[in-house]
Short mmCIF file of C-alpha atoms and ligand atoms in Angstrom, two decimals:
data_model
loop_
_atom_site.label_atom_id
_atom_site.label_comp_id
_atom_site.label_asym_id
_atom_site.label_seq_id
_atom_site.Cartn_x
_atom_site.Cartn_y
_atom_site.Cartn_z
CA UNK O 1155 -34.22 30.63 60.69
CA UNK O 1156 -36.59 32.31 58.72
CA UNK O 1157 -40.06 31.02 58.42
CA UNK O 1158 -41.32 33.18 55.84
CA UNK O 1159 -38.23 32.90 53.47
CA UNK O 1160 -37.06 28.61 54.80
CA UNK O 1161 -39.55 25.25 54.58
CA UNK O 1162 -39.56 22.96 57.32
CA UNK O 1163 -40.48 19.49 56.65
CA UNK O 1164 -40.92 17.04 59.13
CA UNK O 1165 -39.62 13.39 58.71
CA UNK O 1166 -39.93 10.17 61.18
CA UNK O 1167 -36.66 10.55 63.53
CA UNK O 1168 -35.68 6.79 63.87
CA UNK O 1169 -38.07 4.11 61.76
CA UNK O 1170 -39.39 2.41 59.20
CA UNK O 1171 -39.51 5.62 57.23
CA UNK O 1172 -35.95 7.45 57.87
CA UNK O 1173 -33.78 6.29 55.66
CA UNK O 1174 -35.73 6.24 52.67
CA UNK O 1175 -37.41 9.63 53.72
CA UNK O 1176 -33.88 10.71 53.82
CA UNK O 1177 -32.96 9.25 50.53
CA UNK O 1178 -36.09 10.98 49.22
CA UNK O 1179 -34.91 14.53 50.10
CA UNK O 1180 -31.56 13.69 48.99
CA UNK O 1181 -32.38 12.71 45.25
CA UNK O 1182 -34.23 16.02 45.22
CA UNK O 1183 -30.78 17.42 45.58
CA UNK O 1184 -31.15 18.63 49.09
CA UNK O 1185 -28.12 18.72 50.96
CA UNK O 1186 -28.09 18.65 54.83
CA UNK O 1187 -25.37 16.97 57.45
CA UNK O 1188 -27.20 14.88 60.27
CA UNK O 1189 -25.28 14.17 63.73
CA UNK O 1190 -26.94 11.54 65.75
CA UNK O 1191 -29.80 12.90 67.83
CA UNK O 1192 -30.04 16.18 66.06
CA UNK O 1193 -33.49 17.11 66.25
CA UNK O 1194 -33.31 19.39 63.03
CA UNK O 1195 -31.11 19.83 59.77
CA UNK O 1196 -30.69 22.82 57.89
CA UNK O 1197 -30.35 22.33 54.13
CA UNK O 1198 -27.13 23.61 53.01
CA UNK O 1199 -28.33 24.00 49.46
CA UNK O 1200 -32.38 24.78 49.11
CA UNK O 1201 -34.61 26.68 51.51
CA UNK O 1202 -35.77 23.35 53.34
CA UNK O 1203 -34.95 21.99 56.67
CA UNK O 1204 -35.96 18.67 58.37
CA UNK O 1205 -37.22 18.48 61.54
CA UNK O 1206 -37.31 14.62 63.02
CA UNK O 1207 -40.30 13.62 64.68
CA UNK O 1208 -42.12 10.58 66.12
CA UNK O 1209 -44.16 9.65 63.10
CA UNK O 1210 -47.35 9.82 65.06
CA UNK O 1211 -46.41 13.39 65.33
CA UNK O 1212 -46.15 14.33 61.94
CA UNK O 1213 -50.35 15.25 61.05
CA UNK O 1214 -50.55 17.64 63.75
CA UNK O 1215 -47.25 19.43 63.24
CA UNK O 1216 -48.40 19.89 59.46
CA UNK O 1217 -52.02 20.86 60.53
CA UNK O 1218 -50.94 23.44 63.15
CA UNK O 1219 -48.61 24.61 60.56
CA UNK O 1220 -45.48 24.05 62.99
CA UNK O 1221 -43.94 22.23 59.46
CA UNK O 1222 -45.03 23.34 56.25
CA UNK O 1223 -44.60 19.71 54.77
CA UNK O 1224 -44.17 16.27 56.36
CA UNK O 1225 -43.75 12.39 55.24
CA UNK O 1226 -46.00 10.24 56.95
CA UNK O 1227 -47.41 6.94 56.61
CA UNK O 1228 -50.92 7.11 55.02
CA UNK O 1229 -51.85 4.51 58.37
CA UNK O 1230 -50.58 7.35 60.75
CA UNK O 1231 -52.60 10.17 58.63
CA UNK O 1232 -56.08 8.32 58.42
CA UNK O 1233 -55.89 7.25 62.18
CA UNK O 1234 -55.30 11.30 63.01
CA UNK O 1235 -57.64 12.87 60.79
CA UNK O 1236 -60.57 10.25 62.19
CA UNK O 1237 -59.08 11.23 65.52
CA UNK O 1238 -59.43 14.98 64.85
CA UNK O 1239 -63.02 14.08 63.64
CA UNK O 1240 -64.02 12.66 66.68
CA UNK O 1241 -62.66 15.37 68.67
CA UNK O 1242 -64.78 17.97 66.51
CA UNK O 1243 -61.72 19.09 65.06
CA UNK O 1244 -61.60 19.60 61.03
CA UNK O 1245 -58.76 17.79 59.31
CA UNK O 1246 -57.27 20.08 56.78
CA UNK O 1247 -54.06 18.83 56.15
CA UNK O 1248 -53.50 18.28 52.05
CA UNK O 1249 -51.76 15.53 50.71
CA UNK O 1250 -49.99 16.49 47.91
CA UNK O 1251 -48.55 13.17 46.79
CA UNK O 1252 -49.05 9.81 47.43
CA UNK O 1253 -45.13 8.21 46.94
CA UNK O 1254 -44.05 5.02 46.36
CA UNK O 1255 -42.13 3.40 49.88
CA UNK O 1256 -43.39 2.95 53.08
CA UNK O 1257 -46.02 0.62 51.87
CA UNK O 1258 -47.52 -1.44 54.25
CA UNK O 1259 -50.51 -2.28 55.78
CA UNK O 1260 -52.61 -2.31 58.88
CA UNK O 1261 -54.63 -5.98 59.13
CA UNK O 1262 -56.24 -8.46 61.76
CA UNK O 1263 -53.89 -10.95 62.92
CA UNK O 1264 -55.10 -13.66 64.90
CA UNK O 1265 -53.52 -16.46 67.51
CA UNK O 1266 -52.67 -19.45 66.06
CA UNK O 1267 -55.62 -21.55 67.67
CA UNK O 1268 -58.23 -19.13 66.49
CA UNK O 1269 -61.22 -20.47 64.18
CA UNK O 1270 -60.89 -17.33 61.63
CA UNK O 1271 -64.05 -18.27 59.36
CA UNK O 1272 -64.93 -14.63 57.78
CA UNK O 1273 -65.40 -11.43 59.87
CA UNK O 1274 -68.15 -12.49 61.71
CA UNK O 1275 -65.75 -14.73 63.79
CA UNK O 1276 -64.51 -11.09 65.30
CA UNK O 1277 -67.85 -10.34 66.49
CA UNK O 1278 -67.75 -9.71 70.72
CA UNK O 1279 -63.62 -10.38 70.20
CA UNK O 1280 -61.71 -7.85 71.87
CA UNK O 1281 -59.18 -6.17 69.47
CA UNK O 1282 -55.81 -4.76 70.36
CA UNK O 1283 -54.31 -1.71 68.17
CA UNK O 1284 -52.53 1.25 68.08
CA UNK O 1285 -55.22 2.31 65.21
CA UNK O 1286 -58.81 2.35 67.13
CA UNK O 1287 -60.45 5.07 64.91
CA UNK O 1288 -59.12 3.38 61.30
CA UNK O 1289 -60.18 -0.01 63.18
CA UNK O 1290 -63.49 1.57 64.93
CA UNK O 1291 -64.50 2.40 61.33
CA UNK O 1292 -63.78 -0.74 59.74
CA UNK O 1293 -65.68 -2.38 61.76
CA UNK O 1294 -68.50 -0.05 61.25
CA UNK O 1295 -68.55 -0.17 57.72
CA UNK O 1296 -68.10 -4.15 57.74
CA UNK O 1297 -71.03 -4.15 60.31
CA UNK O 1298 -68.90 -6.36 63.19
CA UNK O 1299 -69.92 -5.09 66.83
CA UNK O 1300 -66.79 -5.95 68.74
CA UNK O 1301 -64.18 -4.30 71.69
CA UNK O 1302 -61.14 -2.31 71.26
CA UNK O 1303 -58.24 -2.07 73.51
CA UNK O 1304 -55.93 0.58 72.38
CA UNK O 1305 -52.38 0.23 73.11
CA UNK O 1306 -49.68 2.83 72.50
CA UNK O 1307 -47.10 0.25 71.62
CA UNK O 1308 -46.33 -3.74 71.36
CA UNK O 1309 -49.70 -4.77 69.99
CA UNK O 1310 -48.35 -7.81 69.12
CA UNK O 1311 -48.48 -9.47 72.48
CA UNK O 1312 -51.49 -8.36 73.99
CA UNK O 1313 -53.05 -11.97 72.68
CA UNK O 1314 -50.46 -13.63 74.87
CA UNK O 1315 -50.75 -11.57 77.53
CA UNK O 1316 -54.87 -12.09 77.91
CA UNK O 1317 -55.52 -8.50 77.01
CA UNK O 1318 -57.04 -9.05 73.59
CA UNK O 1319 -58.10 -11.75 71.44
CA UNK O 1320 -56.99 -10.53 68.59
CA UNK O 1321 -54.84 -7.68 67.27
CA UNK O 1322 -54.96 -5.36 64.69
CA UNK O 1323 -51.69 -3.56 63.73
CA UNK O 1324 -49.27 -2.78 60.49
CA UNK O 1325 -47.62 -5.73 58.77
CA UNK O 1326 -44.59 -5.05 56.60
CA UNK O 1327 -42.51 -8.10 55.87
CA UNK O 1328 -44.91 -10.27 58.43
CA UNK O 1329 -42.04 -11.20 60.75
CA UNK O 1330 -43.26 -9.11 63.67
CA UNK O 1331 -46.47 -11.64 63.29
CA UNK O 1332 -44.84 -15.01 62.47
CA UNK O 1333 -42.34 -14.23 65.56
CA UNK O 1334 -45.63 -13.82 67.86
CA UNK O 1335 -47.52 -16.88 66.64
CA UNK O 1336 -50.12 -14.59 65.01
CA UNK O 1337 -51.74 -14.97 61.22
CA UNK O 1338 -52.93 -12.63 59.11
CA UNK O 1339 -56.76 -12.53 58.49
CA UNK O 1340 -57.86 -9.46 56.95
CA UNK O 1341 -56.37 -6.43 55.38
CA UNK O 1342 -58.26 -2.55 57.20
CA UNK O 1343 -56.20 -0.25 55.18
CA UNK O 1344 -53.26 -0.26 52.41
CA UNK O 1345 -51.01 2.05 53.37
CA UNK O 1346 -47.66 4.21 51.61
CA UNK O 1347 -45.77 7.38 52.34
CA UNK O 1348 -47.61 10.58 51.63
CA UNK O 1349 -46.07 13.96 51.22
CA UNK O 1350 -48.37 16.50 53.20
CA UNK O 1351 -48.65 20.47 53.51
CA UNK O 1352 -50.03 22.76 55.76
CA UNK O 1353 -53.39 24.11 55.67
CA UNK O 1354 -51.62 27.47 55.87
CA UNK O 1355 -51.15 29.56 52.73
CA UNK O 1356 -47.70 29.61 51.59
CA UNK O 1357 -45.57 33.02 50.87
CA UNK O 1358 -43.90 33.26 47.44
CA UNK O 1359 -40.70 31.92 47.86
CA UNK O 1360 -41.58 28.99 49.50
CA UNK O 1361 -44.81 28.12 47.48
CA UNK O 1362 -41.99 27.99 44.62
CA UNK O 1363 -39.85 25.69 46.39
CA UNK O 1364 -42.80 23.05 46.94
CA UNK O 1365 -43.46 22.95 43.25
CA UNK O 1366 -40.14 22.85 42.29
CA UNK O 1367 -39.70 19.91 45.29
CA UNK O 1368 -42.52 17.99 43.68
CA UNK O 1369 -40.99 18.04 39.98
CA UNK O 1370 -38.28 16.67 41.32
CA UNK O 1371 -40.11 14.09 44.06
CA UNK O 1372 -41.89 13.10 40.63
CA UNK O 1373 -38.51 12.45 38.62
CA UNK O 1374 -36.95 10.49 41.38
CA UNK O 1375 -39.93 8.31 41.12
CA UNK O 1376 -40.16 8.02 37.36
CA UNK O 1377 -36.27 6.69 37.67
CA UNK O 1378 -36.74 4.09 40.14
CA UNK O 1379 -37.16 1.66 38.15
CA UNK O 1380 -35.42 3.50 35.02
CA UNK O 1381 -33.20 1.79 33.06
CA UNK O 1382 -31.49 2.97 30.20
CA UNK O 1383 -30.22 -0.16 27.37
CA UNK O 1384 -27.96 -0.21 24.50
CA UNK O 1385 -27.54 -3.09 22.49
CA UNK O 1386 -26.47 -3.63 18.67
CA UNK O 1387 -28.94 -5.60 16.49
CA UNK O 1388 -29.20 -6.41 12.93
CA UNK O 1389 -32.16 -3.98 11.05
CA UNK O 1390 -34.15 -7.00 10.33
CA UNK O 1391 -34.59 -7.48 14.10
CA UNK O 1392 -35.73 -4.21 15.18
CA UNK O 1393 -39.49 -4.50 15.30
CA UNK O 1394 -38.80 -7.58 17.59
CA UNK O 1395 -36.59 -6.03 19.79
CA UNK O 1396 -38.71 -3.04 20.34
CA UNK O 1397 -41.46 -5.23 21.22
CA UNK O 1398 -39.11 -6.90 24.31
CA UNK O 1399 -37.83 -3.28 26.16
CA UNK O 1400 -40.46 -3.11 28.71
CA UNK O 1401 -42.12 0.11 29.11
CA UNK O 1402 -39.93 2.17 26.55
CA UNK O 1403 -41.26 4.59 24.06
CA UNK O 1404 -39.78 4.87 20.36
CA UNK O 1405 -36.38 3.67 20.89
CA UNK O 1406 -33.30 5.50 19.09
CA UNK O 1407 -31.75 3.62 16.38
CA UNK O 1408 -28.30 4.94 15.14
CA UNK O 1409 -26.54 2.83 12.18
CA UNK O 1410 -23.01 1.34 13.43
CA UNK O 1411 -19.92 2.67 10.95
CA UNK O 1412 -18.85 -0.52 8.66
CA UNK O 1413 -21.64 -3.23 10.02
CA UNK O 1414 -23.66 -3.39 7.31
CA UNK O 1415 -27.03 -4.44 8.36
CA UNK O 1416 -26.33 -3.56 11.72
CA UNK O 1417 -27.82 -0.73 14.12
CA UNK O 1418 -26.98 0.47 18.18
CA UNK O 1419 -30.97 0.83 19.78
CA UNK O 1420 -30.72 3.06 22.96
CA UNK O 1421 -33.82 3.16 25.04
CA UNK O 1422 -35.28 3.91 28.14
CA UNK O 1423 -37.52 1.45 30.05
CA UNK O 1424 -39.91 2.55 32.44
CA UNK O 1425 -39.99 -0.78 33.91
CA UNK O 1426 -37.29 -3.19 35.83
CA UNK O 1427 -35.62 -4.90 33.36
CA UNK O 1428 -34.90 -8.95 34.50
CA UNK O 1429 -32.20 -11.10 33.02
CA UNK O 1430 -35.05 -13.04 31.53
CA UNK O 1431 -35.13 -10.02 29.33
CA UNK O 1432 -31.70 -9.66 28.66
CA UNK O 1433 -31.83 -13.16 27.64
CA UNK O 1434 -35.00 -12.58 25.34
CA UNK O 1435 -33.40 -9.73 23.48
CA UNK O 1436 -29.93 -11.95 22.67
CA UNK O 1437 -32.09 -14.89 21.34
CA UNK O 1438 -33.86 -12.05 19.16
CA UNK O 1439 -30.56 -10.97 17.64
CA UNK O 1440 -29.04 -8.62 20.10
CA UNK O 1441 -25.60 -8.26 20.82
CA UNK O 1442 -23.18 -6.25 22.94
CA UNK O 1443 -26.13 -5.57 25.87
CA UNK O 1444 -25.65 -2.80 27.91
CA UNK O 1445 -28.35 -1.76 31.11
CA UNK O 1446 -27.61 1.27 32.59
CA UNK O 1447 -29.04 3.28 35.85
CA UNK O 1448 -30.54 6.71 35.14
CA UNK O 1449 -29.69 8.84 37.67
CA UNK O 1450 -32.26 11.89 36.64
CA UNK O 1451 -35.14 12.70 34.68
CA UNK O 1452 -37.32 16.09 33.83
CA UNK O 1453 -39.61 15.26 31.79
C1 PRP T 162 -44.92 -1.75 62.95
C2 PRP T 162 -45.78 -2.75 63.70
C3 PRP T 162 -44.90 -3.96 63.89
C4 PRP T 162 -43.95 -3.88 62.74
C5 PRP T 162 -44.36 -4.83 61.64
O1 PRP T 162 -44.31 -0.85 63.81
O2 PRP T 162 -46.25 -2.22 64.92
O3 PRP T 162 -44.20 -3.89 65.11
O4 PRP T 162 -43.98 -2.54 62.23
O5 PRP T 162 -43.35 -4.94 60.67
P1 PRP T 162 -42.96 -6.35 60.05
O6 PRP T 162 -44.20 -6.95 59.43
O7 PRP T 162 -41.93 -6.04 59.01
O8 PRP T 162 -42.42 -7.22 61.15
P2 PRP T 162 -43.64 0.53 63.26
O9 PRP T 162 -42.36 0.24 62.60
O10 PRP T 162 -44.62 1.28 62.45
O11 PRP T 162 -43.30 1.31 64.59
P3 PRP T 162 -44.21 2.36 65.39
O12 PRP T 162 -45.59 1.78 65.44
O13 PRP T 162 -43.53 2.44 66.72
O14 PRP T 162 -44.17 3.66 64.66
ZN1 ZN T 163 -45.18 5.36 65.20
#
């Protein structure tokens, strides 16, 4: 394939990340066929192909411009670019957008039996992670003197195992922690998906294609949580109504043939719409509520 004409972006191969890195690329419009294992895709429809990497993979694949682009967690990112730091390397990788999955974030946990009263119950601990530059600076900037054992994998146990005291690793839904006996104590970093380039000018063609990808990254955000209502409500309740669509701008009112007093309001909502709202809008005099997905927006 053609480097100069064809994108590469790299994306975590089997994770927390995949499948909605995957969905990502898809709503764009790519098109791509993935058979179990395959190391790389080649976008059927748009100049972009997607490598799958270990996620702890992704920064220096984007910095050594082996991938023009890359999703990666925002914990994996920070931890590399401190680690390139130390190493007297200069992290130049851009982020071009921060998006809105993958969130998660990296925190103390301690064993059950610990007396967690504030930070300064870390102090001398010794602190397992897979993160010991993010956690190295934490602790700096919090001013807590204390050990860390890195591990490249199953943090979680190291407590029960007498390696560590404590642990500091990512918490998503918690049930890696409340499996292990372990509590959360303090949140290190907040972490999301970012969408990274290379350092590496881009030539024409594909400098295109990465604006035109990030219009439409930007769209399949904004409809997320898009909604799009209709409803029928008498004239006298409009003002009301309008106030109850959450996150809309100047809804369209079109009069209904042979109603009298009565109009169809179509709207877009920025925001989820709950049945409580649904509700709210019928008690207000709406009738005939409809709440549609949108599937695509340019704005
Ligand atoms: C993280 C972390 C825990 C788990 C927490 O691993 O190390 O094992 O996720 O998730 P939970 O709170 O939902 O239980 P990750 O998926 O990032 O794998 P990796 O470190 O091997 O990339
Ligand atoms: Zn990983």
């Amino acid at each position: 394939m053609d480097r100069q004409q064809r994108l590469r972006i790299a994306v975590q191969k089997s994770g927390r990340l995949t499948d909605e890195s995957l969905d990502l690329l898809h709503r764009c419009g790519l098109k791509f066929s993935r058979g179990k294992d395959q190391l790389m895709c080649y976008g059927e429809n748009m100049p972009l192909d997607v490598l799958f990497v270990r996620d702890d993979d992704i920064p220096d694949l984007v910095q050594e411009d082996v991938c023009d682009l890359g999703l990666v967690g925002l914990n994996v990112l920070e931890e590399k670019r401190l680690a390139m730091l130390a190493r007297g390397t200069t992290p130049r990788i851009e982020v071009l957008q921060k998006l809105d999955f993958g969130r998660c974030r990296l925190s103390l946990a301690v064993p059950q039996e610990f007396v967690f009263a504030g930070l300064q119950s870390i102090a001398g601990k010794r602190i397992a992670t897979t993160y010991p530059h993010v956690l190295a600076r934490f602790l700096r900037e919090n001013g807590i003197t204390a050990e860390i054992v890195t591990l490249s994998g199953a943090v979680e146990i190291a407590p029960r195992l007498g390696r560590a005291d404590l642990i500091c690793d990512l918490v998503s839904t918690g049930s890696t922690l409340t499996a292990n006996h372990l509590r959360e104590v303090a949140v290190v970093l907040e972490s999301q998906v970012c969408l990274v380039r290379t350092p590496v000018a881009l030539p024409g063609v594909k400098a295109d294609w990465v604006r035109r990808l990030l219009v439409r990254v930007d769209g399949v955000q904004q409809v997320r949580e898009s909604k799009y209502i209709m409803l029928h409500a008498p004239r006298s309740a409009l003002s009301q109504i309008a106030k109850l669509l959450p996150g809309s701008e100047s809804p369209t009112v079109i009069p209904l043939d042979g109603t009298g007093d009565k109009v169809a309001v179509h709207a877009v909502c920025r925001e989820t719409v709950f049945w409580e709202t649904l509700e709210s809008l019928k008690a207000a005099g709406a009738s005939a509520i409809l709440v549609l997905p949108v599937e695509k927006m340019l704005a």
